[in-house]
Amino acid sequence: MRGLFWVAFFGFWLVAVFPAASSGKKELDPLLTKEDLNHWAYQPLMSYEPPTVEKGSLVRNEIDRFILAKLEPKGLQLQPSADRRILIRRLSFDLRGLPPTQEEVRSFLNDQSDRAYPDLIDRFLASSAYGERWGQHWLDVARFAESDGFEHDFTRKEAWRYRDWVIRSLNEDMPYDEFVRLQIAGDELYPGDKDKAIATGFLVAGPDMPDINLDEERAHTVLNEMTSTTGLVFMGLTLGCAQCHDHKTDPVSQADFYRLRAVFANMDFPKKNKQLSHTFVESDANAPVSHLMERGDFGRPGVEVSPAFVRVANPMGHEIVPAPADAITTGRRKALSIWLTDPEHPLTARVIVNRLWQHHFGRPIVGTPNDFGVLGDRPSHPELLDWLAMELMARDWSLKEMHRLMLQSATYRQISRSKGGSWDVAIGSDPENRFFSRMNRKRLEGEAIRDTMLAVGGRLNRKEGGPSVHPPLPPEVAVTLLKKQWEVSEDESDHYRRSIYLFSRRNLRFPLFDVFDRPDANASCGRRNVSTTAPQSLTLLNSEFSLQSARHLAGQILNTGTSDFNDWVNQCYERVFSRPPIHTERELGIAFLKEQAALLKSEDRDPSALATPLGLTMKKDVYVGSALTDYCLALFNLNEMIYLD
Amino acid sequence: MPQYPTDAEFGRPLPAGPNRRQFLGSVGGGIGAVALAKLLSEENLLSANSSVSSQADPLARIAPHFRPKVKRVIYLFMHGGPSHVDLFDPKPDLIKYAGKPLPDSFGSVMTRRKVAHNPLLPPVMPFQRRGQSGIPMSDFLPHMASVADELCVMRSCHGDSVNHPQSVYQMNTGSILMGRPSLGSWVSYGLGSENRDMPSFVVMPDPAGGLKGGPPAWGSGYLPASYQGTTMRPGVNPILNLKPSARVSGSQQKSTLSLIQKLNTAHLKNRDYDDSLAARVRSYELAYRMQSAAPDLVDISSESKATLSRYGIGEEPTDEFGTRCLLARRMIERGVRFVQLYSGGTLGWDAHKDVKENHTRYCAKTDKPVAGLIRDLKGRGLLDDTLVIWGGEFGRMPMSEQGTGRDHNPWGYSVIFAGGGVKGGMTYGETDAIGLRAETDPIHVHDLHATILHLLGLDHEKLTYFHNGREERLTDVAGKVVRGILS
C-alpha cells in the first residue's frame, strides 16, 4: 500500500537513484521511498565545519566546538579538566584495561612538558595491552566464543587465531576499512595468504549445531545469523528483522536480506556432526541458486534472488558481477567488503566512530550502537558524528588517530564529579549527561576487574597470544560441564593471563565475567548491560580468587619492608586507586588494621588457617598480616575499585 | 575544587530533605536520605530486616498488567523428554496396531533418529482412571495419581525441534536458538522480586549436571543479568561464593564489610548519590542477608517428620529430588518468584533404548516428591496462588526404537499444570489416534508461555524488551492464552 502510493510520486526520482532496484524486482520489494531515505542514518555523510563558540578558551580541539555548541545555548559549559591522577587512571583503563603502575603515575605527575598528556596517550596506545583491551570490545560485537554452543558445545580448537588476529590488527593500527574488508573477505582479497584468511573467522564465530538433523536447516540458520550479524556489526542495521518478512520499520525488505545472504551462500558446509572451519571457506566459484525463504522457514524456499547489497545503504549503486571463468571463489564477499568500506557508504564510518566514542565517553552519540535504524536512538550530536566519520576517513581510517583526537579533547578531560556552581547547573539541565556536560563515570568490566586484581597483586602474566587458557573453576561450576570441557591449564602461570586469553565457552561464561554482564556471545553485543547484583558482591567478597588476590597484594606491600600501618594504607591506595588516601581514609585504615589484628588474635585461630599474605620474602606477624589481607579485600570491594571517575 | 573525597564527607550529617537526584527531578530514585542514614549505622546495615527500596533497583516489585491468579511458579523440568503415551495419554490404537509400522495415513514424520518406519510400541504400563475426575494416568505414577484431581493435563502440546538443546531452549525461552531470555527471567523482569533476601529466580539443576544446552536455559539473554536464574543446590554452600573462605571468620568478615560500607557510602555522597553507586551499596546489604537467609533456607531440620516423609526425604530413591522439591516450597514461602528444578542428568528421561526401565527409574525418583509437593502446598494454602508445572522438552514417539525404546517427539506431548487459576482434574486437547501429533486444541510452546504469563497477570504481548532493533517478546510474534484450562 505504502509502496504503491510513493511509487506514484517518486517513481521517476527513484528510477534515477536506484536503477537496479527498480528494474524487474517490483514484486519482491516495496520500492524505497523518499521518506524511507529521509532517516538520518541513510543520508550521505555531510561535511560540517566545527562551529564557532563563545567560550573559545575552553576548546582544545574541534570535538569541543561541537560539544560546546550544544551546551552554550543551555547556559552550560565544559567542566574543568580532572587532575592528573584521575586522568592517568582514566586513560590507562580506557586504553589498556589495567591500572597505571605507581611508576607511571609518578613520572606523569613529574612531567612538566606540554607534551606530557599526549605522550602518555601515545605510550598507552603503543602498548600491546591496547589491543588486548580494545580487542575485547570488538569480540563482544563479533559475538566471539570458542565453542559451538547447544548440546555438545564442542571446542573450536582454532578459534583463538581470530582473537589473536583482532588484537594484533588493532595494535598495528590496521586501517579500519582494511580491518572490515579482511573479516568479510580476507581469503578472496589475498588468495593464499593464510593470516588474512583467519580474519574471516568473524563470519563463522556464531553458535552452530553440527548434529542438527537436516543439513539445510543448519546452513539456513548459520547463513541467516551471519547475514544478521554483518548488518549489526558494520552497519548498525537490524537486518535480522527482515528474515521472515519485510522490516517493520526500516526500509529493508525480506528480499534485501536474502540478496545479502546470497553473498555468503557459497560457503562450504561440513557434513553433519563435523564442526565449521575456523575460517570462511569457499572451494569454487559456482554458487548455488539463492532463494527468499518464506517466513524465514528453511523448508519454504520462495522466489530466486541474486546477490546484491541492501538498497537503502547503496546510493553508490554497487553491484555484484558474476565471477570470471577462471575464478576460484565467487568474489561476492570481496564485492561486499568493497561496498562496506566505500567512503560513500552512509553507515560504516558512522557506526565505528560511534563505538569508539562510546567506550571513551561512557555513552555513545547514538545510544543504540547496533541499531542506526528508525527504532534506534537519534544521535545526540549528529554533526559531530558525521565530522568524526569524515575525520576517520581523512586520517586513512586510523583508529589510533581517532583515539588521540577524542582523548585530547577538553570534553574527555572533564571532571566527573564536583559540587556547587556550574556543576549543579550541569546536573540540573543535563541530568542524563546527554550533552557531555561532564565526564561519565564508567564501570569496569569483569575482565578489567580481574586483570586489575592480578596486576596490583603482582600476579598478572603478560604473555601474549596463543591458545586460550583454563584457570580452575569453582567445583560447583565445573561439575555442570561435560567431560573435557574445561581441563585446567597445567602451567599455573597460565591461570594468571589476561582475561582476553581465557577460554570463552559458549555454554559457560567464566563466573566472574558472567556476574559482571559479559555478553553471552550468541548475538552481537554493541553495548553491555551494567547491572548491579548481590551475586557480584558475593563474588568480590567471598570468591577464592578475591581472597588470593588480596593475600598477594598484602604480600607485595609487606615485602616493601615497612611495618608502619600508615605506610601500608598509603601503599594500598597508591596501588589500587592511584592516589594517596585522605586523612580520614588513612585514620579509618589504620584503625581497621589495629582492630582486625586484635580481633584475629582474640579468636585464637590456628595461624595456618588464616588468610596470611602470600609471596612473602620475610616473616611477619600472622595476625597483623591477615588484617592487611582483609584490608586489601575491602579495597577490592569498593566502588572506587570498579567505577572510574 | 575537591576531586577526591574530602574528610568532611565522613560523618557529615546527611541532607534532611530529598536527595539531590530526586530534588533535581531526575529519573530513577536514588536512595532516600532516611534509608541512607540507616545504611550508615552498622546495626542496621547488618540487620536482617533493613529494607531499602528504590526505583533504580531492577528487582523492585512491579505491578502486573492485570489481576494475577498466581504469584509464583514452581517448574519441574523432566529433562530428556518423558513419554506422554506411557504416562498421561493412553492410546488404545497404539495397542491395537502394536508391532505394525506407522500407517501411511500419518504421512512422513520428522524424527531425530531413523525410527519413522519402526513398529509401533504399545504403552509399556497399564493406565487407570484416577481420582474423582477419572483422568487416566499410568501405573508409572501412583503418587501423582493420588493428586489427580489437582492436575490439569494438557495433552496437545507441541514444539518445533526434534533435538534436545533446541527444545530445552524453546521450552525455556520460546526460541530454538541459543541465548534468548528464559521464562523465569521474563517473569523477574516483568514483576520484580517479592523478597529482599533472596534472588527472585532460582534454579536447582540435577546434581548429575549435563543439561543439554547448559545454563543458557536459565540465562537472561539480552535482559540484564539481574534477571538471570541463580543456581542453588542443597547442602552447606547453596549459592556460589555465598560464604567466605574457611580462612575468614564471621566476625572478621563483618568488620571488613562494615569498612566497605563506610567507604562506599562516603564515595557515594560525594557523587551526587548516583543511583548505580547506591545500588551497589545495597547489593552488599542483600549479599550479607543472603549469607544467612540462604543457609536458613536449605536447613530443613525444622521440618516435621511427616513433611519429610511426604516428599520421600530420608529414603531412596526419592531423597535427592524430594529434598529439592521441599526446598522449592521453602523458597516460594520466602518470596522467591520462580523456582525451576531439573530432573535428569545428561541422559535423564531420554528413553531411546528401554522406556520401561528408564521411566521406572525416573518415576521412582520423582513421583512421590512431586505428589508430596502438591499436597504440601495445598495443605499450607499455597497451591491457590502458586503454579506448579511438570513437563519435559518434548514427549516420545509412538514408534519403537531398538525394540523397547522411543525417540523424541516434539509434535505432540503432555505438560501438566497444577495450582491457582487452572482447573484441576481435567485433560485438555488431544493427540491423534496414536499420540504422534497434537490434533485437537493444539498448544504450541508459545501458547504455554502466554498462559503462564497470563496466570501471573502479565500480557505476553505487552511484556517486551527492545533489543537489536526489535521489541522482543517471550512469545515472539505468536502465542494464545489457553483459555479452556482457566478456572
mmCIF file of N, CA and C in Angstrom, chain A residues 199-257:
data_model
loop_
_atom_site.group_PDB
_atom_site.id
_atom_site.type_symbol
_atom_site.label_atom_id
_atom_site.label_comp_id
_atom_site.label_asym_id
_atom_site.label_seq_id
_atom_site.Cartn_x
_atom_site.Cartn_y
_atom_site.Cartn_z
ATOM 1 N N ALA A 199 41.073 -13.785 9.389
ATOM 2 C CA ALA A 199 40.141 -12.709 9.735
ATOM 3 C C ALA A 199 38.695 -13.085 9.450
ATOM 4 N N THR A 200 38.478 -13.960 8.469
ATOM 5 C CA THR A 200 37.096 -14.348 8.152
ATOM 6 C C THR A 200 36.495 -15.236 9.238
ATOM 7 N N GLY A 201 37.291 -15.554 10.237
ATOM 8 C CA GLY A 201 36.760 -16.231 11.417
ATOM 9 C C GLY A 201 35.597 -15.438 12.004
ATOM 10 N N PHE A 202 35.590 -14.150 11.736
ATOM 11 C CA PHE A 202 34.463 -13.316 12.162
ATOM 12 C C PHE A 202 33.131 -13.894 11.702
ATOM 13 N N LEU A 203 33.093 -14.270 10.415
ATOM 14 C CA LEU A 203 31.816 -14.694 9.834
ATOM 15 C C LEU A 203 31.282 -15.955 10.495
ATOM 16 N N VAL A 204 32.193 -16.832 10.888
ATOM 17 C CA VAL A 204 31.770 -18.138 11.409
ATOM 18 C C VAL A 204 31.924 -18.236 12.926
ATOM 19 N N ALA A 205 31.939 -17.080 13.607
ATOM 20 C CA ALA A 205 32.158 -17.104 15.056
ATOM 21 C C ALA A 205 30.884 -17.357 15.858
ATOM 22 N N GLY A 206 29.736 -17.374 15.210
ATOM 23 C CA GLY A 206 28.473 -17.520 15.945
ATOM 24 C C GLY A 206 28.199 -18.948 16.367
ATOM 25 N N PRO A 207 27.081 -19.158 17.089
ATOM 26 C CA PRO A 207 26.735 -20.519 17.513
ATOM 27 C C PRO A 207 26.365 -21.407 16.325
ATOM 28 N N ASP A 208 26.519 -22.700 16.515
ATOM 29 C CA ASP A 208 26.217 -23.645 15.439
ATOM 30 C C ASP A 208 25.914 -25.007 16.060
ATOM 31 N N MET A 209 25.013 -25.738 15.445
ATOM 32 C CA MET A 209 24.667 -27.068 15.952
ATOM 33 C C MET A 209 25.033 -28.117 14.903
ATOM 34 N N PRO A 210 26.247 -28.684 15.030
ATOM 35 C CA PRO A 210 26.720 -29.602 13.988
ATOM 36 C C PRO A 210 25.863 -30.863 13.869
ATOM 37 N N ASP A 211 25.189 -31.260 14.944
ATOM 38 C CA ASP A 211 24.437 -32.509 14.894
ATOM 39 C C ASP A 211 22.960 -32.282 14.592
ATOM 40 N N ILE A 212 22.638 -31.104 14.118
ATOM 41 C CA ILE A 212 21.242 -30.849 13.770
ATOM 42 C C ILE A 212 20.850 -31.817 12.651
ATOM 43 N N ASN A 213 19.550 -32.175 12.608
ATOM 44 C CA ASN A 213 19.149 -33.252 11.705
ATOM 45 C C ASN A 213 19.399 -32.980 10.234
ATOM 46 N N LEU A 214 18.964 -31.803 9.808
ATOM 47 C CA LEU A 214 18.974 -31.555 8.377
ATOM 48 C C LEU A 214 20.057 -30.558 8.006
ATOM 49 N N ASP A 215 20.811 -30.895 6.982
ATOM 50 C CA ASP A 215 21.860 -30.001 6.502
ATOM 51 C C ASP A 215 21.305 -28.636 6.118
ATOM 52 N N GLU A 216 20.099 -28.672 5.490
ATOM 53 C CA GLU A 216 19.532 -27.387 5.035
ATOM 54 C C GLU A 216 19.221 -26.475 6.214
ATOM 55 N N GLU A 217 18.741 -27.087 7.298
ATOM 56 C CA GLU A 217 18.393 -26.265 8.447
ATOM 57 C C GLU A 217 19.653 -25.623 9.037
ATOM 58 N N ARG A 218 20.713 -26.419 9.091
ATOM 59 C CA ARG A 218 21.961 -25.904 9.644
ATOM 60 C C ARG A 218 22.476 -24.740 8.795
ATOM 61 N N ALA A 219 22.540 -24.958 7.493
ATOM 62 C CA ALA A 219 23.074 -23.920 6.612
ATOM 63 C C ALA A 219 22.203 -22.667 6.688
ATOM 64 N N HIS A 220 20.907 -22.871 6.714
ATOM 65 C CA HIS A 220 19.982 -21.746 6.780
ATOM 66 C C HIS A 220 20.226 -20.925 8.055
ATOM 67 N N THR A 221 20.330 -21.632 9.178
ATOM 68 C CA THR A 221 20.499 -20.939 10.455
ATOM 69 C C THR A 221 21.820 -20.182 10.491
ATOM 70 N N VAL A 222 22.880 -20.850 10.036
ATOM 71 C CA VAL A 222 24.202 -20.211 10.077
ATOM 72 C C VAL A 222 24.254 -19.007 9.127
ATOM 73 N N LEU A 223 23.729 -19.169 7.924
ATOM 74 C CA LEU A 223 23.795 -18.068 6.953
ATOM 75 C C LEU A 223 22.939 -16.888 7.403
ATOM 76 N N ASN A 224 21.782 -17.174 7.965
ATOM 77 C CA ASN A 224 20.953 -16.064 8.457
ATOM 78 C C ASN A 224 21.639 -15.325 9.590
ATOM 79 N N GLU A 225 22.276 -16.094 10.468
ATOM 80 C CA GLU A 225 22.963 -15.485 11.602
ATOM 81 C C GLU A 225 24.107 -14.611 11.101
ATOM 82 N N MET A 226 24.852 -15.123 10.129
ATOM 83 C CA MET A 226 25.991 -14.406 9.553
ATOM 84 C C MET A 226 25.538 -13.095 8.895
ATOM 85 N N THR A 227 24.446 -13.184 8.186
ATOM 86 C CA THR A 227 23.926 -12.007 7.490
ATOM 87 C C THR A 227 23.437 -10.959 8.504
ATOM 88 N N SER A 228 22.686 -11.419 9.485
ATOM 89 C CA SER A 228 22.188 -10.501 10.512
ATOM 90 C C SER A 228 23.342 -9.833 11.240
ATOM 91 N N THR A 229 24.351 -10.647 11.605
ATOM 92 C CA THR A 229 25.470 -10.102 12.372
ATOM 93 C C THR A 229 26.260 -9.092 11.548
ATOM 94 N N THR A 230 26.458 -9.381 10.276
ATOM 95 C CA THR A 230 27.160 -8.435 9.406
ATOM 96 C C THR A 230 26.440 -7.088 9.404
ATOM 97 N N GLY A 231 25.123 -7.142 9.368
ATOM 98 C CA GLY A 231 24.347 -5.901 9.395
ATOM 99 C C GLY A 231 24.541 -5.143 10.694
ATOM 100 N N LEU A 232 24.461 -5.837 11.812
ATOM 101 C CA LEU A 232 24.571 -5.183 13.120
ATOM 102 C C LEU A 232 25.962 -4.606 13.335
ATOM 103 N N VAL A 233 26.983 -5.383 13.002
ATOM 104 C CA VAL A 233 28.349 -5.037 13.382
ATOM 105 C C VAL A 233 28.890 -3.868 12.558
ATOM 106 N N PHE A 234 28.742 -3.953 11.236
ATOM 107 C CA PHE A 234 29.396 -2.952 10.390
ATOM 108 C C PHE A 234 28.484 -1.795 10.039
ATOM 109 N N MET A 235 27.181 -2.040 10.023
ATOM 110 C CA MET A 235 26.278 -1.005 9.533
ATOM 111 C C MET A 235 25.253 -0.532 10.560
ATOM 112 N N GLY A 236 25.210 -1.179 11.726
ATOM 113 C CA GLY A 236 24.157 -0.804 12.664
ATOM 114 C C GLY A 236 22.785 -1.001 12.058
ATOM 115 N N LEU A 237 22.663 -2.006 11.221
ATOM 116 C CA LEU A 237 21.372 -2.290 10.588
ATOM 117 C C LEU A 237 20.819 -3.583 11.170
ATOM 118 N N THR A 238 19.583 -3.545 11.584
ATOM 119 C CA THR A 238 18.977 -4.733 12.173
ATOM 120 C C THR A 238 18.349 -5.575 11.068
ATOM 121 N N LEU A 239 19.216 -6.052 10.180
ATOM 122 C CA LEU A 239 18.747 -6.833 9.030
ATOM 123 C C LEU A 239 17.985 -8.075 9.458
ATOM 124 N N GLY A 240 18.383 -8.633 10.606
ATOM 125 C CA GLY A 240 17.779 -9.879 11.067
ATOM 126 C C GLY A 240 16.265 -9.769 11.184
ATOM 127 N N CYS A 241 15.778 -8.544 11.382
ATOM 128 C CA CYS A 241 14.327 -8.352 11.487
ATOM 129 C C CYS A 241 13.631 -8.628 10.158
ATOM 130 N N ALA A 242 14.415 -8.746 9.080
ATOM 131 C CA ALA A 242 13.798 -8.956 7.766
ATOM 132 C C ALA A 242 13.967 -10.399 7.285
ATOM 133 N N GLN A 243 14.238 -11.319 8.205
ATOM 134 C CA GLN A 243 14.379 -12.725 7.799
ATOM 135 C C GLN A 243 13.042 -13.335 7.409
ATOM 136 N N CYS A 244 12.010 -12.920 8.128
ATOM 137 C CA CYS A 244 10.709 -13.582 7.971
ATOM 138 C C CYS A 244 9.722 -12.737 7.182
ATOM 139 N N HIS A 245 9.953 -11.444 7.130
ATOM 140 C CA HIS A 245 9.026 -10.528 6.457
ATOM 141 C C HIS A 245 9.791 -9.233 6.243
ATOM 142 N N ASP A 246 9.243 -8.327 5.442
ATOM 143 C CA ASP A 246 9.912 -7.046 5.275
ATOM 144 C C ASP A 246 10.062 -6.381 6.644
ATOM 145 N N HIS A 247 11.153 -5.665 6.828
ATOM 146 C CA HIS A 247 11.403 -4.985 8.100
ATOM 147 C C HIS A 247 10.218 -4.074 8.417
ATOM 148 N N LYS A 248 9.775 -4.134 9.669
ATOM 149 C CA LYS A 248 8.558 -3.396 10.013
ATOM 150 C C LYS A 248 8.769 -1.894 10.019
ATOM 151 N N THR A 249 9.967 -1.453 10.328
ATOM 152 C CA THR A 249 10.151 -0.009 10.460
ATOM 153 C C THR A 249 11.223 0.542 9.530
ATOM 154 N N ASP A 250 12.205 -0.262 9.206
ATOM 155 C CA ASP A 250 13.267 0.244 8.346
ATOM 156 C C ASP A 250 13.043 -0.236 6.908
ATOM 157 N N PRO A 251 13.529 0.548 5.947
ATOM 158 C CA PRO A 251 13.302 0.181 4.552
ATOM 159 C C PRO A 251 14.225 -0.948 4.101
ATOM 160 N N VAL A 252 14.122 -2.072 4.795
ATOM 161 C CA VAL A 252 14.887 -3.260 4.434
ATOM 162 C C VAL A 252 13.866 -4.352 4.162
ATOM 163 N N SER A 253 13.861 -4.840 2.926
ATOM 164 C CA SER A 253 12.864 -5.851 2.590
ATOM 165 C C SER A 253 13.420 -7.231 2.874
ATOM 166 N N GLN A 254 12.504 -8.173 2.897
ATOM 167 C CA GLN A 254 12.933 -9.557 3.080
ATOM 168 C C GLN A 254 13.854 -9.956 1.924
ATOM 169 N N ALA A 255 13.556 -9.438 0.734
ATOM 170 C CA ALA A 255 14.411 -9.736 -0.412
ATOM 171 C C ALA A 255 15.801 -9.141 -0.213
ATOM 172 N N ASP A 256 15.874 -7.948 0.389
ATOM 173 C CA ASP A 256 17.179 -7.358 0.690
ATOM 174 C C ASP A 256 18.000 -8.320 1.542
ATOM 175 N N PHE A 257 17.310 -8.871 2.538
ATOM 176 C CA PHE A 257 18.009 -9.786 3.442
ATOM 177 C C PHE A 257 18.558 -10.984 2.684
#
